[in-house]
PDB file of C-alpha atoms in Angstrom:
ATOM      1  CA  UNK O   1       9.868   4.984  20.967  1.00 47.00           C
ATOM      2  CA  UNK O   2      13.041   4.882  18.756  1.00 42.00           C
ATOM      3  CA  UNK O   3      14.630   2.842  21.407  1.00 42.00           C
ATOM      4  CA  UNK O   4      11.868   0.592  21.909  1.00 43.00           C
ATOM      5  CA  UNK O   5      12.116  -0.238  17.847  1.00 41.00           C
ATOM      6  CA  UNK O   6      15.374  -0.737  17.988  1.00 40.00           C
ATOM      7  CA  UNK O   7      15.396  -3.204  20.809  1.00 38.00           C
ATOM      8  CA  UNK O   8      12.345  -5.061  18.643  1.00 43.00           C
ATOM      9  CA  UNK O   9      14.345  -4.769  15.156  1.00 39.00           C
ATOM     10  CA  UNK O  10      17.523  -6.309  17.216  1.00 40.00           C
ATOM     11  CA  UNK O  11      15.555  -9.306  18.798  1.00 38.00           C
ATOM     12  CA  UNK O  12      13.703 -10.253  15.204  1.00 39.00           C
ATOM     13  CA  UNK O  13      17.334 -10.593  13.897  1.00 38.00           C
ATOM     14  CA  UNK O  14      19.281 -12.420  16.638  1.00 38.00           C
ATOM     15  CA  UNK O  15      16.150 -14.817  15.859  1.00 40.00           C
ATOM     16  CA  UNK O  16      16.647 -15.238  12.146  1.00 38.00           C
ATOM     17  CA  UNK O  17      20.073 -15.830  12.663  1.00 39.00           C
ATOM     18  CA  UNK O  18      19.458 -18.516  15.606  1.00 38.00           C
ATOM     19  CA  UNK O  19      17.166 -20.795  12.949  1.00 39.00           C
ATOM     20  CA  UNK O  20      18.787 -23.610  11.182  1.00 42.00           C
ATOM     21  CA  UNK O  21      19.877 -24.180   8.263  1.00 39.00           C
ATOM     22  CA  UNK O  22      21.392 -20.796   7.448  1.00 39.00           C
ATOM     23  CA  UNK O  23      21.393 -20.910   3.678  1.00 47.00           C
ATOM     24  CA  UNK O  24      19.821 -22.537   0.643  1.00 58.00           C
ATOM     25  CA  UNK O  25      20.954 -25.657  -1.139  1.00 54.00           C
ATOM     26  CA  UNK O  26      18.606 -28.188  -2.888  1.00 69.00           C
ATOM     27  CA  UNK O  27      20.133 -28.298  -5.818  1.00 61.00           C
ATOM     28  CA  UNK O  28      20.956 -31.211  -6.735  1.00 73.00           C
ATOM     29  CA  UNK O  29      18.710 -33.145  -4.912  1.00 81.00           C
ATOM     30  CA  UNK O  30      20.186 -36.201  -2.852  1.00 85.00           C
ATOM     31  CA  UNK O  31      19.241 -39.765  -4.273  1.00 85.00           C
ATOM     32  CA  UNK O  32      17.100 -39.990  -0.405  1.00 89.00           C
ATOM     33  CA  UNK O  33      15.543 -37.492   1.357  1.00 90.00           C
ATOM     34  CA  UNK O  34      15.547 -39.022   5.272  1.00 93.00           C
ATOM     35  CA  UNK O  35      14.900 -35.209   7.034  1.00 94.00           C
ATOM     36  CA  UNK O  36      13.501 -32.126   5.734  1.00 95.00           C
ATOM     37  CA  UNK O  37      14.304 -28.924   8.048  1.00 95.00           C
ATOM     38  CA  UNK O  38      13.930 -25.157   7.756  1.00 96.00           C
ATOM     39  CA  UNK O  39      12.536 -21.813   9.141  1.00 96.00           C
ATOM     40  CA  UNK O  40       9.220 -20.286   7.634  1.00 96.00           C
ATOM     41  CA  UNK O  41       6.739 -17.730   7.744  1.00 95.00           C
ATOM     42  CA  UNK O  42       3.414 -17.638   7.967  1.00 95.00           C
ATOM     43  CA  UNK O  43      -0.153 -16.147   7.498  1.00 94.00           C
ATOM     44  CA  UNK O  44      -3.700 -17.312   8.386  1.00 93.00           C
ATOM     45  CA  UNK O  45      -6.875 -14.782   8.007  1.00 91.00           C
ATOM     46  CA  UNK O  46     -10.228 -15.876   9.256  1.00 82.00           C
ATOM     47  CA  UNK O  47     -13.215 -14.663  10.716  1.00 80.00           C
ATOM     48  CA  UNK O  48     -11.540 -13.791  13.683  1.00 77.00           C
ATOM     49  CA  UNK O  49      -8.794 -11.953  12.020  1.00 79.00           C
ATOM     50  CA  UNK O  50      -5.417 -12.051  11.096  1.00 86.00           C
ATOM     51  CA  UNK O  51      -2.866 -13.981  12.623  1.00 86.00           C
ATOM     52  CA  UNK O  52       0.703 -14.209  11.323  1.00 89.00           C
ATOM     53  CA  UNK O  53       3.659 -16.067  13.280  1.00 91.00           C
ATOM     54  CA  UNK O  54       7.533 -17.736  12.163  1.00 94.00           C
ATOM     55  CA  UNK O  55       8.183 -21.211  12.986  1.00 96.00           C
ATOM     56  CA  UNK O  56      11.095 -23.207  12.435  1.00 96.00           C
ATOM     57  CA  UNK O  57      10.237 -27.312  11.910  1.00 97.00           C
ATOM     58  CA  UNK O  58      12.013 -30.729  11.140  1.00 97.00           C
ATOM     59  CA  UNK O  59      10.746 -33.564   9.484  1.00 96.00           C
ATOM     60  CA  UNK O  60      12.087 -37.056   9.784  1.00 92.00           C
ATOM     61  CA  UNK O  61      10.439 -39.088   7.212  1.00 86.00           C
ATOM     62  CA  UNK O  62       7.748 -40.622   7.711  1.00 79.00           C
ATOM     63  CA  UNK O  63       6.716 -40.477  11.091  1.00 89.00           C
ATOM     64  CA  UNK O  64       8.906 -38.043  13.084  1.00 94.00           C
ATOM     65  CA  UNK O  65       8.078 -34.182  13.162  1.00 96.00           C
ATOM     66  CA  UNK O  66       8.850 -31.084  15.614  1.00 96.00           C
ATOM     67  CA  UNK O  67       7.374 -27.578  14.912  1.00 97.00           C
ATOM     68  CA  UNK O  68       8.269 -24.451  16.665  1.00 97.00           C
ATOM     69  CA  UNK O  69       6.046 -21.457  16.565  1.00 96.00           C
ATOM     70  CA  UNK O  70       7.256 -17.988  17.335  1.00 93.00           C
ATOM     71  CA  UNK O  71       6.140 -14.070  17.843  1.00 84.00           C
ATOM     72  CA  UNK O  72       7.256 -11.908  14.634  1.00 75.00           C
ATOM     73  CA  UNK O  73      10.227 -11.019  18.025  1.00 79.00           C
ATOM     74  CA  UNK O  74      11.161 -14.245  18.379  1.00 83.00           C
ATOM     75  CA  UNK O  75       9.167 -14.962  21.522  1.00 88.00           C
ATOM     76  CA  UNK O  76       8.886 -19.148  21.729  1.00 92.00           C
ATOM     77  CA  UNK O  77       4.810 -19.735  21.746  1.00 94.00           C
ATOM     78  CA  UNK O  78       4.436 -23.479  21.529  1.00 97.00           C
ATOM     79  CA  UNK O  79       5.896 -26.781  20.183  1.00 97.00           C
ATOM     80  CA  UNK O  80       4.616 -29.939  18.279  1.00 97.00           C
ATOM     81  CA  UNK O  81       6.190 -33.047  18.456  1.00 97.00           C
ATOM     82  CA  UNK O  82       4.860 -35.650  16.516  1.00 96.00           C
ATOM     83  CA  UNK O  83       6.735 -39.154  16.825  1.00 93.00           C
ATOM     84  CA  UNK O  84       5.238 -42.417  15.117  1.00 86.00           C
ATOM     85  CA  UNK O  85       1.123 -41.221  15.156  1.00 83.00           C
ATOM     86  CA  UNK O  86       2.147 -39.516  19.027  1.00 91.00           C
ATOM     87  CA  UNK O  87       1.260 -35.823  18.980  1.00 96.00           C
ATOM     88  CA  UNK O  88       1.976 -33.578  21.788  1.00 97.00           C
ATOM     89  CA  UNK O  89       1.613 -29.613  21.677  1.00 97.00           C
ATOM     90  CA  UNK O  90       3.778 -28.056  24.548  1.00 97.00           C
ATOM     91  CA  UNK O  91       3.380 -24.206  25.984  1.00 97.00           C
ATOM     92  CA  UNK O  92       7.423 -24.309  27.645  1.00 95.00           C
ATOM     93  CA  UNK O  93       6.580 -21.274  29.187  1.00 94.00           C
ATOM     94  CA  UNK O  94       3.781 -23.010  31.291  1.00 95.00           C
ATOM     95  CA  UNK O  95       5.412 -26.465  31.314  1.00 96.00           C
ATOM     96  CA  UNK O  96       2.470 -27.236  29.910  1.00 97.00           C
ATOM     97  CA  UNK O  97       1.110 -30.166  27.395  1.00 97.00           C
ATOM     98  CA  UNK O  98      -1.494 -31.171  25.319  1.00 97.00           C
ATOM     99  CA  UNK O  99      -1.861 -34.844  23.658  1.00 96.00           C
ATOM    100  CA  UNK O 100      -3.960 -34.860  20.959  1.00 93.00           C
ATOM    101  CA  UNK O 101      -3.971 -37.016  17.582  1.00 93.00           C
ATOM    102  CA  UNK O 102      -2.001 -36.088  14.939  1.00 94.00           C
ATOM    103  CA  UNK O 103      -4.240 -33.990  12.719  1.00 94.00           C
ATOM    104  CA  UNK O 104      -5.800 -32.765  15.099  1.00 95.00           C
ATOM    105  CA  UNK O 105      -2.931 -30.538  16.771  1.00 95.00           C
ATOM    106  CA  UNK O 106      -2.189 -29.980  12.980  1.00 95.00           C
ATOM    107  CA  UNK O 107      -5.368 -28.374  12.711  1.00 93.00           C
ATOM    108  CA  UNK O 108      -4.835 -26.106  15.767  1.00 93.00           C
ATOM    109  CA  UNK O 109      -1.500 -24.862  13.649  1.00 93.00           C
ATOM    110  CA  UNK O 110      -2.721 -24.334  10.300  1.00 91.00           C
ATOM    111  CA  UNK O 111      -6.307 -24.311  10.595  1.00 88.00           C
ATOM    112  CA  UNK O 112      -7.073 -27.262   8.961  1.00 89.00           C
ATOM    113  CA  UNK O 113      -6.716 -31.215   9.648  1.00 91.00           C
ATOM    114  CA  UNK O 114      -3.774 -33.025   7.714  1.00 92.00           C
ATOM    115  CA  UNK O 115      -1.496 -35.950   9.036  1.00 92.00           C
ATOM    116  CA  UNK O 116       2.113 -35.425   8.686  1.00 94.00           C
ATOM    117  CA  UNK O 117       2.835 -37.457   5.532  1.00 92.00           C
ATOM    118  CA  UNK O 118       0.387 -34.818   4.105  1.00 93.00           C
ATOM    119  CA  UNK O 119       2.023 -31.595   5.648  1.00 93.00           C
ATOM    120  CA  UNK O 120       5.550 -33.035   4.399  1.00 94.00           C
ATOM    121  CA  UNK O 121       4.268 -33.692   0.873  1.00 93.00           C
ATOM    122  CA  UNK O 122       2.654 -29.889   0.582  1.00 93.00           C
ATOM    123  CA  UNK O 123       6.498 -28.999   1.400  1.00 93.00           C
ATOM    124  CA  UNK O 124       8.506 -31.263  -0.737  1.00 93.00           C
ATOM    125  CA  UNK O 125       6.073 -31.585  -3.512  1.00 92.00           C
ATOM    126  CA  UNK O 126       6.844 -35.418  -3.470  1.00 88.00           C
ATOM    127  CA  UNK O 127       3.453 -37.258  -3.269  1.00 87.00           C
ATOM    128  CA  UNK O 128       3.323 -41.030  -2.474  1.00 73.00           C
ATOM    129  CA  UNK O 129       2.029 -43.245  -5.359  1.00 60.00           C
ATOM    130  CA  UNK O 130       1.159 -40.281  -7.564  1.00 55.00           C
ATOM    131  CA  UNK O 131       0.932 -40.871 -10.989  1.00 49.00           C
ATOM    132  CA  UNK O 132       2.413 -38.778 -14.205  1.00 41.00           C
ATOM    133  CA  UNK O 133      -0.670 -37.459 -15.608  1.00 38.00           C
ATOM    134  CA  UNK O 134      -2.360 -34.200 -14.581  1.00 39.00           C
ATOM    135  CA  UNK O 135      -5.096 -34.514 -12.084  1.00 41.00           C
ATOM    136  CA  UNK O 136      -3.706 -37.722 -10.794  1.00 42.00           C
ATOM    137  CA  UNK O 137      -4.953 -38.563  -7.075  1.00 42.00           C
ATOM    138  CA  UNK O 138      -2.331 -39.432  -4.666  1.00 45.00           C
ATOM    139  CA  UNK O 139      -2.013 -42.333  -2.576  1.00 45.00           C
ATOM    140  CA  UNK O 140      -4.594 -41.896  -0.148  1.00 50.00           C
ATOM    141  CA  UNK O 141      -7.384 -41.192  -2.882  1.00 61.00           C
ATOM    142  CA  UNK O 142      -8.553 -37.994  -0.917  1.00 83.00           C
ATOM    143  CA  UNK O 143      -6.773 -36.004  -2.726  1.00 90.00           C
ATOM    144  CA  UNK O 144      -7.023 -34.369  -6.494  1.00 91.00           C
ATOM    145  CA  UNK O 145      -3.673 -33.341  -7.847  1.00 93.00           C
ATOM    146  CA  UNK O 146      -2.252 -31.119 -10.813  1.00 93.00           C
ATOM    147  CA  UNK O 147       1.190 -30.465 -12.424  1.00 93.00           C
ATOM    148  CA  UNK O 148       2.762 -27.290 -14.001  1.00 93.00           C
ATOM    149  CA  UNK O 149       4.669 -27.641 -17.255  1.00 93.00           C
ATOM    150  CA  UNK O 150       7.632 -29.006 -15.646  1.00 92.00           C
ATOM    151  CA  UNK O 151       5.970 -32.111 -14.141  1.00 91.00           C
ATOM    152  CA  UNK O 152       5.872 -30.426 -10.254  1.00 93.00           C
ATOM    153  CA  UNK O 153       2.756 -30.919  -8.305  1.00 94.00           C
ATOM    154  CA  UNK O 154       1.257 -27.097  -8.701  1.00 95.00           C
ATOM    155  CA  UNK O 155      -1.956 -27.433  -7.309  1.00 95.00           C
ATOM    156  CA  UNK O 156      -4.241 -29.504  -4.984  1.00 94.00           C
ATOM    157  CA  UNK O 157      -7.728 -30.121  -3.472  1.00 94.00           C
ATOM    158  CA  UNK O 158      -8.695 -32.314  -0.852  1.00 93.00           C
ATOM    159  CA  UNK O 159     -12.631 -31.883   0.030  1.00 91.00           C
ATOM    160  CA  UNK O 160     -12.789 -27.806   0.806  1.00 93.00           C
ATOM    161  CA  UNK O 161      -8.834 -27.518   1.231  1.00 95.00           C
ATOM    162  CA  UNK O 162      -7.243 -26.283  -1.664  1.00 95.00           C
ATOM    163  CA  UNK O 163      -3.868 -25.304  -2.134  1.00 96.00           C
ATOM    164  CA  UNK O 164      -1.212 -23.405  -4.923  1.00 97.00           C
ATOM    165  CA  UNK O 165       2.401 -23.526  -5.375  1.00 97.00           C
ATOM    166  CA  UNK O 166       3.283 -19.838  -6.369  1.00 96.00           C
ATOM    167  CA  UNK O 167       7.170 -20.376  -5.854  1.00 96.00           C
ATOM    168  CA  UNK O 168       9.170 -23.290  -6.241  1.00 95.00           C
ATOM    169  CA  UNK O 169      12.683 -23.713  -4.906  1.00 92.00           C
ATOM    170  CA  UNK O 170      14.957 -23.036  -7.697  1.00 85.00           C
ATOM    171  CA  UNK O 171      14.437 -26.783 -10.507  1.00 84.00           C
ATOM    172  CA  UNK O 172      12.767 -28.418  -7.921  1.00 90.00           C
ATOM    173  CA  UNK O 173       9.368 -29.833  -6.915  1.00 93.00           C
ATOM    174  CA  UNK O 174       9.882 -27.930  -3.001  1.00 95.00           C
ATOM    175  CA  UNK O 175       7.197 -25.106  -2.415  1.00 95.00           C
ATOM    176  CA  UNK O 176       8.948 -21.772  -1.427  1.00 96.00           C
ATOM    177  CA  UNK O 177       5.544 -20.149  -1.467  1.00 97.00           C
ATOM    178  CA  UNK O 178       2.387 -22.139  -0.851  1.00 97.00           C
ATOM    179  CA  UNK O 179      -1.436 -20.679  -1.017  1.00 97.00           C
ATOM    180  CA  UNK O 180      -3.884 -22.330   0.596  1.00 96.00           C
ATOM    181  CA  UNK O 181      -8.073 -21.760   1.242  1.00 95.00           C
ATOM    182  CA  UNK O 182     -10.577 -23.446   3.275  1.00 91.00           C
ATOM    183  CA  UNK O 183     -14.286 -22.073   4.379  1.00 91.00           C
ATOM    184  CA  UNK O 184     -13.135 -21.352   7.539  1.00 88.00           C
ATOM    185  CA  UNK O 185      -9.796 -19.501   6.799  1.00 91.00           C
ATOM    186  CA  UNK O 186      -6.900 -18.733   3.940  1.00 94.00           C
ATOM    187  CA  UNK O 187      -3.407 -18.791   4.730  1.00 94.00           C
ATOM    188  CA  UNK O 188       0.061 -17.872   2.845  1.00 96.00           C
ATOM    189  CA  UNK O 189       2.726 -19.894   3.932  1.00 96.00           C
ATOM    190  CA  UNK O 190       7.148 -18.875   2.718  1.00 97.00           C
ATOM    191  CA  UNK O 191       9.777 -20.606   3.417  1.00 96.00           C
ATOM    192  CA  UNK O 192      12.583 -18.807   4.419  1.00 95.00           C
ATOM    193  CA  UNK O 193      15.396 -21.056   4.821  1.00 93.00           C
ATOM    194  CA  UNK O 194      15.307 -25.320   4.114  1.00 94.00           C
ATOM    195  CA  UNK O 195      18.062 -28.130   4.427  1.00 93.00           C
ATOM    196  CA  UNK O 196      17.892 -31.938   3.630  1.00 93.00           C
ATOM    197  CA  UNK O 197      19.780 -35.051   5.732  1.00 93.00           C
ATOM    198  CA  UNK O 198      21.420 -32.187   7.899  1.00 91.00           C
ATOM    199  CA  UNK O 199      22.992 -34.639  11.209  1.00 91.00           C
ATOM    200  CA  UNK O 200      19.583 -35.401  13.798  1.00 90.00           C
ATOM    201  CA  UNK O 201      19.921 -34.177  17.544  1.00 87.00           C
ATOM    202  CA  UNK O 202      19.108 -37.300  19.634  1.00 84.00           C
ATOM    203  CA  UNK O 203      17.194 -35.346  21.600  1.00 87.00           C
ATOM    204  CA  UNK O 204      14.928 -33.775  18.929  1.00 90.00           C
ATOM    205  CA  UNK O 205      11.869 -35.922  19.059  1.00 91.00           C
ATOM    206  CA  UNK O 206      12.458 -36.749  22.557  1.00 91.00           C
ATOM    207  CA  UNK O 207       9.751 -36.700  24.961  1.00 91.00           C
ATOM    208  CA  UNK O 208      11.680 -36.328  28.263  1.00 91.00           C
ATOM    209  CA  UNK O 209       9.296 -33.131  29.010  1.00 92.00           C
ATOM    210  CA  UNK O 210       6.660 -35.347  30.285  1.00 92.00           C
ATOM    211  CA  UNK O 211       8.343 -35.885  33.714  1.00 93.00           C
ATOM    212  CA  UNK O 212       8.296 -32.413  33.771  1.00 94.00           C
ATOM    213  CA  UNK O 213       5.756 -30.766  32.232  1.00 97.00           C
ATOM    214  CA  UNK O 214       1.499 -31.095  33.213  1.00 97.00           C
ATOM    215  CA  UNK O 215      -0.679 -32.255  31.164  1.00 97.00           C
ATOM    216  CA  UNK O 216      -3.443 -29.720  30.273  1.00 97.00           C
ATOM    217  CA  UNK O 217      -7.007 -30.208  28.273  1.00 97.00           C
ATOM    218  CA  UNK O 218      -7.198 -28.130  24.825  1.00 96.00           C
ATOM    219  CA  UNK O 219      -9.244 -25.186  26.179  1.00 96.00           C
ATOM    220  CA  UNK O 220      -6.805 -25.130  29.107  1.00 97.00           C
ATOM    221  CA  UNK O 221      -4.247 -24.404  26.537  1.00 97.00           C
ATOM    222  CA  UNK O 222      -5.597 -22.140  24.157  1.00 94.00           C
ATOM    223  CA  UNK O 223      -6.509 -19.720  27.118  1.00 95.00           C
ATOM    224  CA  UNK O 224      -2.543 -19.821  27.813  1.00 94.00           C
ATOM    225  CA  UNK O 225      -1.756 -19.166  23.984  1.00 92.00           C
ATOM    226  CA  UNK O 226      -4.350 -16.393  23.808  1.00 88.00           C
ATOM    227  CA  UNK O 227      -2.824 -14.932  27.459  1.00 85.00           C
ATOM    228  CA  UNK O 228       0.680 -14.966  25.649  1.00 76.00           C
ATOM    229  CA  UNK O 229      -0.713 -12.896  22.076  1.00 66.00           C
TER     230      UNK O 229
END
């Protein structure tokens, strides 16, 4: 038994250290933000339990985006790849596929539908066409926004989604801990490590797996995602 949580405390650290970026630098803040990248944690409850996973992600503003979700050992359980409104959710241990729209594989990650521009703004705390005052709505209109003392967007609601800021990133307006409840779940949501403009991978957004891969219906994949936990 010793052995076995050895082997299990070794594996969760080769995979911490695998995860770019490796340390912690926003501040300053560059002039333009083109990518947003970094390693996180997180927590969802529900009715059907508890669920908690680590995912690293990148974020090539506006319209590029790859997630990658992990076992608390480091165990790869699926991708998203999200390129210009495309959404794909691969199982690479099936070479398997699912093309969905954009909120909803979001949804079948955190629970809850949000495009990307929304999912990057919850990170970065940088809202589109919101305004100074408290309780300004950003630029969609769906959703209600307030600021902390410092000006940094500290809470939000959008229909039954609401979320909290309970950490920022040292001076800045990026969420290090993020809250968030809807009637059909609550999550908690750390980042662990983040990076800005770090050099793109050409192949990062690529979507050469579809020669490869087969393309599978959502229940199709959820039964291999449930197999796998």
């Amino acid at each position: 038994m010793r052995t076995y949580h050895l082997i299990g405390a070794c594996l969760v650290l080769l995979f911490l250290s695998s995860c770019r970026p490796s340390s912690i630098c926003l501040s300053p803040l560059p002039s333009q933000i083109e990518r947003i990248e970094g390693y996180a944690s997180l927590r969802i409850t529900g009715d059907q339990g508890s669920a908690r996973s680590k995912f690293s992600f990148l974020f090539q503003l506006q319209n590029q985006g790859r997630i990658e979700v992990a076992s608390f050992l480091g165990t790869t359980l699926y991708q998203i790849i999200i390129d210009e409104g495309e959404a794909f959710l691969l199982v690479p241990s099936k070479k398997a596929y699912w093309h969905g729209e954009e909120e909803e594989i979001i949804d079948k990650f955190l629970g809850f539908r949000l495009n990307l521009q929304e999912m990057i703004s919850l990170l970065s705390g940088q809202w589109r066409g919101e305004k100074n005052q408290v309780g300004a709505k950003n630029w969609s209109g769906d959703w209600t926004l307030e600021k902390d003392e410092k000006g940094r967007i500290e809470y939000g609601r959008k229909g039954e989604l609401w979320f909290e800021i309970k950490e920022f990133f040292n001076r800045t307006t990026f969420a290090r801990l993020l809250i968030f409840e809807h009637p059909l779940n609550k999550g908690r949501l750390r980042i662990l490590n983040i990076g800005l403009n770090r050099p793109l991978k050409k192949e990062s957004f690529s979507k050469a797996f579809l020669e490869n891969y087969e393309q599978k219906t959502w229940l199709e994949i959820q039964e291999m995602l449930d197999n796998a936990n």
